[in-house]
DNA sequence: CAGGATCCATTATGATACTG
DNA sequence: CAGTATCATAATGGATCCTG
């Protein structure tokens, strides 16, 4: 932000910056499943089937696809233990912890919002 | 959480609660446009066309649809001033401010994430 | 200006089955 | 168990035209 005589010139407004940030975040966290999966995994590493149970309502196809994306964004690691039958575990990365603030904020808000809705 | 002999019975884990909250929040904020629109409106009331310019990339069809949903969730009010041509302004409600924490958290995270990505 | 209507292409999500 | 394959529907996106 630069002042010039009496005019204020916004080279980049606070709003633009937060817009860019939010868009970047939404780009990575898109869809209705990414955060729920991460939350489910925050209880500890989990196998595919167990994860599917924890994240209620998700189909294997979607879970598989979302896990791949989460892996690419380095939120999740996939461990394969070659046995019969094979055992696969998904685990959160250290970096996934950086999402804690977002998750906390959303969880709090959702909780309040539900109370608000129900009181009517 | 209730202890019973040696077993621990989770009536509702912290994870379940945050999962429910996040799902409620995602339900209301779904899609890639809701938050960007709210951020754009945080600069002040705006007319349809101006809003479309601020929220880069959105088509009138989508903007119209999203605004209706935002209205229903009481984040936005629509003011109509009967003139020729008619003037319509969209404005944030007081309640929309409750989303500030979420927006802030996402904006911060997006900013950090971008830096992280670019440094590689 | 503020949108709605239409047509079409691409994604996203979902239900069900099936394989190694 | 850990997914993939198939099919169907819904949501979203883009272009263009239209109306009060």
XYZ file of C-alpha atoms (C1' of nucleotides) in Angstrom:
280
model
C 0.000 0.000 0.000
C 1.535 3.288 -1.134
C 0.453 6.809 -0.318
C 0.605 9.358 -3.059
C -0.525 12.864 -2.211
C -3.965 12.310 -0.782
C -4.800 9.147 -2.566
C -4.200 5.715 -1.176
C -3.164 3.229 -3.754
C -3.785 -0.369 -2.896
C -1.234 -2.386 -4.743
C -2.706 -5.470 -3.188
C -5.525 -5.209 -0.677
C -5.764 -7.333 2.441
C -8.837 -8.789 0.876
C -6.969 -9.838 -2.244
C -4.321 -11.535 -0.180
C -6.798 -13.470 1.878
C -8.706 -14.318 -1.257
C -5.583 -15.783 -2.811
C -4.779 -17.728 0.328
C -8.258 -19.121 0.688
C -8.320 -20.119 -2.942
C -5.028 -21.969 -2.571
C -6.361 -23.732 0.484
C -9.625 -24.629 -1.212
C -7.724 -25.946 -4.177
C -5.946 -28.487 -2.037
C -8.832 -29.272 0.298
C -11.530 -29.412 -2.348
C -14.480 -31.740 -2.072
C -16.366 -32.944 0.932
C -14.014 -35.722 1.941
C -10.462 -34.424 2.368
C -10.884 -32.929 5.823
C -13.100 -35.709 7.179
C -10.487 -38.246 6.104
C -7.711 -36.288 7.750
C -9.713 -36.011 10.934
C -10.420 -39.718 10.919
C -6.724 -40.418 10.507
C -5.881 -38.104 13.372
C -6.940 -40.907 15.702
C -4.015 -42.860 14.416
C -2.926 -44.870 11.389
C -5.689 -46.810 9.792
C -6.293 -49.479 7.222
C -8.423 -48.871 4.186
C -11.490 -50.677 5.421
C -11.346 -49.201 8.888
C -10.972 -45.766 7.410
C -14.004 -46.339 5.274
C -15.942 -47.150 8.414
C -14.685 -44.092 10.247
C -15.494 -41.755 7.419
C -19.139 -42.566 7.227
C -20.758 -42.547 3.836
C -17.707 -42.671 1.608
C -17.434 -45.319 -1.083
C -14.208 -47.221 -1.718
C -13.812 -45.543 -5.070
C -13.893 -42.076 -3.607
C -11.799 -43.015 -0.612
C -9.150 -44.430 -2.891
C -9.126 -41.347 -5.081
C -9.044 -38.913 -2.185
C -6.243 -40.815 -0.474
C -4.140 -40.566 -3.606
C -4.623 -36.820 -3.704
C -3.860 -36.499 -0.021
C -0.686 -38.471 -0.635
C 0.363 -36.166 -3.448
C -0.134 -33.164 -1.221
C 1.951 -34.827 1.462
C -0.740 -35.005 4.084
C -0.767 -38.782 4.144
C 1.717 -41.623 3.764
C 0.803 -45.052 2.541
C 2.541 -48.024 4.125
C 2.366 -51.438 2.515
C 3.206 -54.571 4.478
C 3.512 -57.508 2.086
C 1.658 -60.356 3.708
C -1.236 -62.499 2.698
C -3.545 -60.812 2.675
C -1.604 -57.642 2.141
C -1.836 -55.012 4.846
C -1.969 -51.347 3.958
C -1.971 -48.536 6.438
C -2.498 -44.834 5.950
C -0.912 -42.379 8.280
C -0.880 -38.632 8.633
C 2.344 -36.764 7.954
C 3.860 -34.108 10.119
C 2.824 -31.536 7.564
C -0.820 -32.436 7.956
C -0.636 -30.900 11.406
C -0.383 -27.526 9.768
C -4.074 -27.879 9.004
C -4.993 -28.020 12.675
C -6.028 -24.386 12.867
C -8.339 -24.695 9.910
C -9.886 -27.864 11.251
C -10.326 -26.387 14.682
C -11.926 -23.247 13.301
C -14.299 -25.215 11.123
C -15.225 -27.657 13.854
C -15.971 -24.819 16.270
C -17.976 -22.943 13.726
C -19.951 -26.007 12.676
C -20.767 -26.712 16.288
C -22.053 -23.194 16.930
C -23.912 -23.147 13.666
C -25.727 -26.352 14.476
C -26.802 -24.929 17.808
C -28.017 -21.803 16.092
C -30.016 -23.702 13.520
C -31.600 -25.981 16.070
C -32.702 -23.140 18.317
C -35.228 -22.090 15.704
C -15.800 -41.058 27.937
C -16.729 -43.487 30.674
C -14.522 -46.022 32.384
C -16.043 -49.365 33.139
C -13.792 -51.892 34.841
C -10.836 -52.036 32.533
C -12.548 -51.040 29.366
C -12.761 -47.501 28.080
C -16.014 -46.702 26.401
C -15.983 -43.781 24.017
C -19.442 -42.324 24.025
C -18.311 -39.672 21.588
C -14.657 -39.073 20.844
C -13.170 -35.631 20.325
C -12.522 -36.717 16.789
C -16.178 -37.542 16.203
C -17.214 -34.150 17.461
C -14.801 -32.293 15.273
C -15.785 -34.487 12.369
C -19.430 -33.553 12.847
C -18.579 -29.884 13.133
C -16.400 -29.878 10.047
C -19.043 -31.710 8.081
C -21.663 -29.172 9.063
C -19.341 -26.373 8.065
C -18.473 -28.022 4.764
C -22.125 -28.559 4.063
C -22.785 -24.840 4.222
C -19.538 -23.683 2.634
C -19.388 -26.292 -0.098
C -17.931 -25.543 -3.481
C -15.137 -23.266 -4.517
C -17.068 -20.004 -4.544
C -18.807 -19.413 -1.216
C -15.805 -18.202 0.701
C -14.318 -16.177 -2.150
C -17.646 -14.392 -2.569
C -17.847 -13.649 1.131
C -14.311 -12.308 1.115
C -15.058 -10.130 -1.869
C -18.100 -8.736 -0.096
C -16.063 -8.034 2.998
C -14.743 -4.959 1.210
C -18.241 -3.589 1.326
C -21.604 -3.988 -0.366
C -21.380 -4.711 -4.014
C -23.536 -4.918 -7.071
C -23.826 -8.078 -9.093
C -21.546 -7.036 -11.891
C -18.888 -5.612 -9.612
C -18.972 -8.730 -7.550
C -18.465 -10.797 -10.654
C -15.359 -8.769 -11.374
C -14.019 -9.123 -7.849
C -14.523 -12.853 -7.758
C -12.418 -13.637 -10.727
C -13.523 -16.470 -12.939
C -17.088 -16.910 -11.848
C -19.908 -16.852 -14.405
C -23.177 -14.996 -13.796
C -25.024 -18.281 -13.625
C -22.910 -19.608 -10.795
C -22.688 -16.291 -9.004
C -26.440 -16.035 -9.008
C -26.875 -19.531 -7.665
C -24.229 -19.127 -4.973
C -25.679 -15.810 -3.829
C -29.069 -17.427 -3.342
C -27.551 -20.102 -1.166
C -25.589 -17.546 0.807
C -28.809 -15.631 1.332
C -30.588 -18.712 2.617
C -27.815 -19.322 5.087
C -28.068 -15.725 6.223
C -24.567 -14.707 5.265
C -25.767 -12.216 2.703
C -28.648 -9.804 2.256
C -29.945 -8.659 -1.073
C -31.102 -5.077 -1.404
C -33.172 -3.989 -4.371
C -33.506 -0.339 -5.285
C -36.255 0.055 -7.868
C -34.896 2.408 -10.457
C -34.341 2.166 -14.145
C -32.204 0.309 -14.542
C -32.773 -1.502 -11.293
C -29.970 -1.450 -8.752
C -29.227 -4.496 -6.669
C -26.674 -4.648 -3.925
C -25.407 -7.572 -1.935
C -24.166 -7.082 1.575
C -22.735 -9.283 4.275
C -24.774 -9.901 7.395
C -23.551 -9.666 10.928
C -23.641 -13.431 11.140
C -21.190 -13.770 8.293
C -18.575 -12.357 10.641
C -18.687 -15.612 12.546
C -16.766 -17.101 9.645
C -13.814 -14.819 10.209
C -11.772 -17.395 12.088
C -12.197 -19.961 9.363
C -11.313 -17.491 6.647
C -8.305 -16.258 8.561
C -7.061 -19.782 9.200
C -7.469 -20.752 5.574
C -5.880 -17.583 4.255
C -2.864 -18.049 6.539
C -2.503 -21.666 5.642
C -2.838 -21.015 1.917
C -0.167 -18.368 2.153
C 2.288 -20.666 3.934
C 1.477 -23.526 1.642
C 2.208 -21.474 -1.430
C 5.561 -20.496 -0.013
C 6.315 -24.120 0.732
C 5.404 -25.277 -2.746
C 7.409 -22.575 -4.448
C 10.539 -23.278 -2.449
C 10.934 -26.568 -4.255
C -27.584 -3.482 -15.286
C -29.150 -7.939 -13.195
C -29.834 -11.792 -14.102
C -32.537 -16.116 -16.351
C -32.757 -19.689 -20.307
C -30.457 -22.890 -23.194
C -27.046 -26.117 -24.916
C -23.060 -28.597 -24.270
C -18.656 -30.423 -22.136
C -16.325 -31.817 -18.121
C -16.093 -33.250 -13.205
C -17.724 -34.994 -9.017
C -20.211 -38.051 -6.492
C -22.766 -42.290 -5.781
C -24.438 -47.409 -6.021
C -23.185 -51.961 -7.082
C -20.256 -55.552 -8.454
C -16.130 -57.719 -8.932
C -10.953 -59.212 -8.663
C -6.217 -60.554 -6.719
C -8.664 -56.980 2.712
C -7.630 -53.405 -0.634
C -9.021 -51.746 -3.870
C -10.789 -51.482 -9.402
C -14.578 -51.596 -12.966
C -18.963 -50.240 -14.564
C -22.855 -47.526 -14.844
C -25.748 -43.590 -13.572
C -26.739 -39.095 -11.793
C -25.605 -34.678 -10.043
C -22.838 -30.664 -9.856
C -20.087 -27.415 -12.230
C -18.195 -24.868 -16.086
C -18.344 -22.199 -20.498
C -20.617 -19.880 -24.309
C -24.187 -17.365 -26.087
C -28.441 -15.203 -26.245
C -32.382 -12.986 -24.054
C -35.470 -9.925 -21.115
C -37.293 -6.316 -17.838
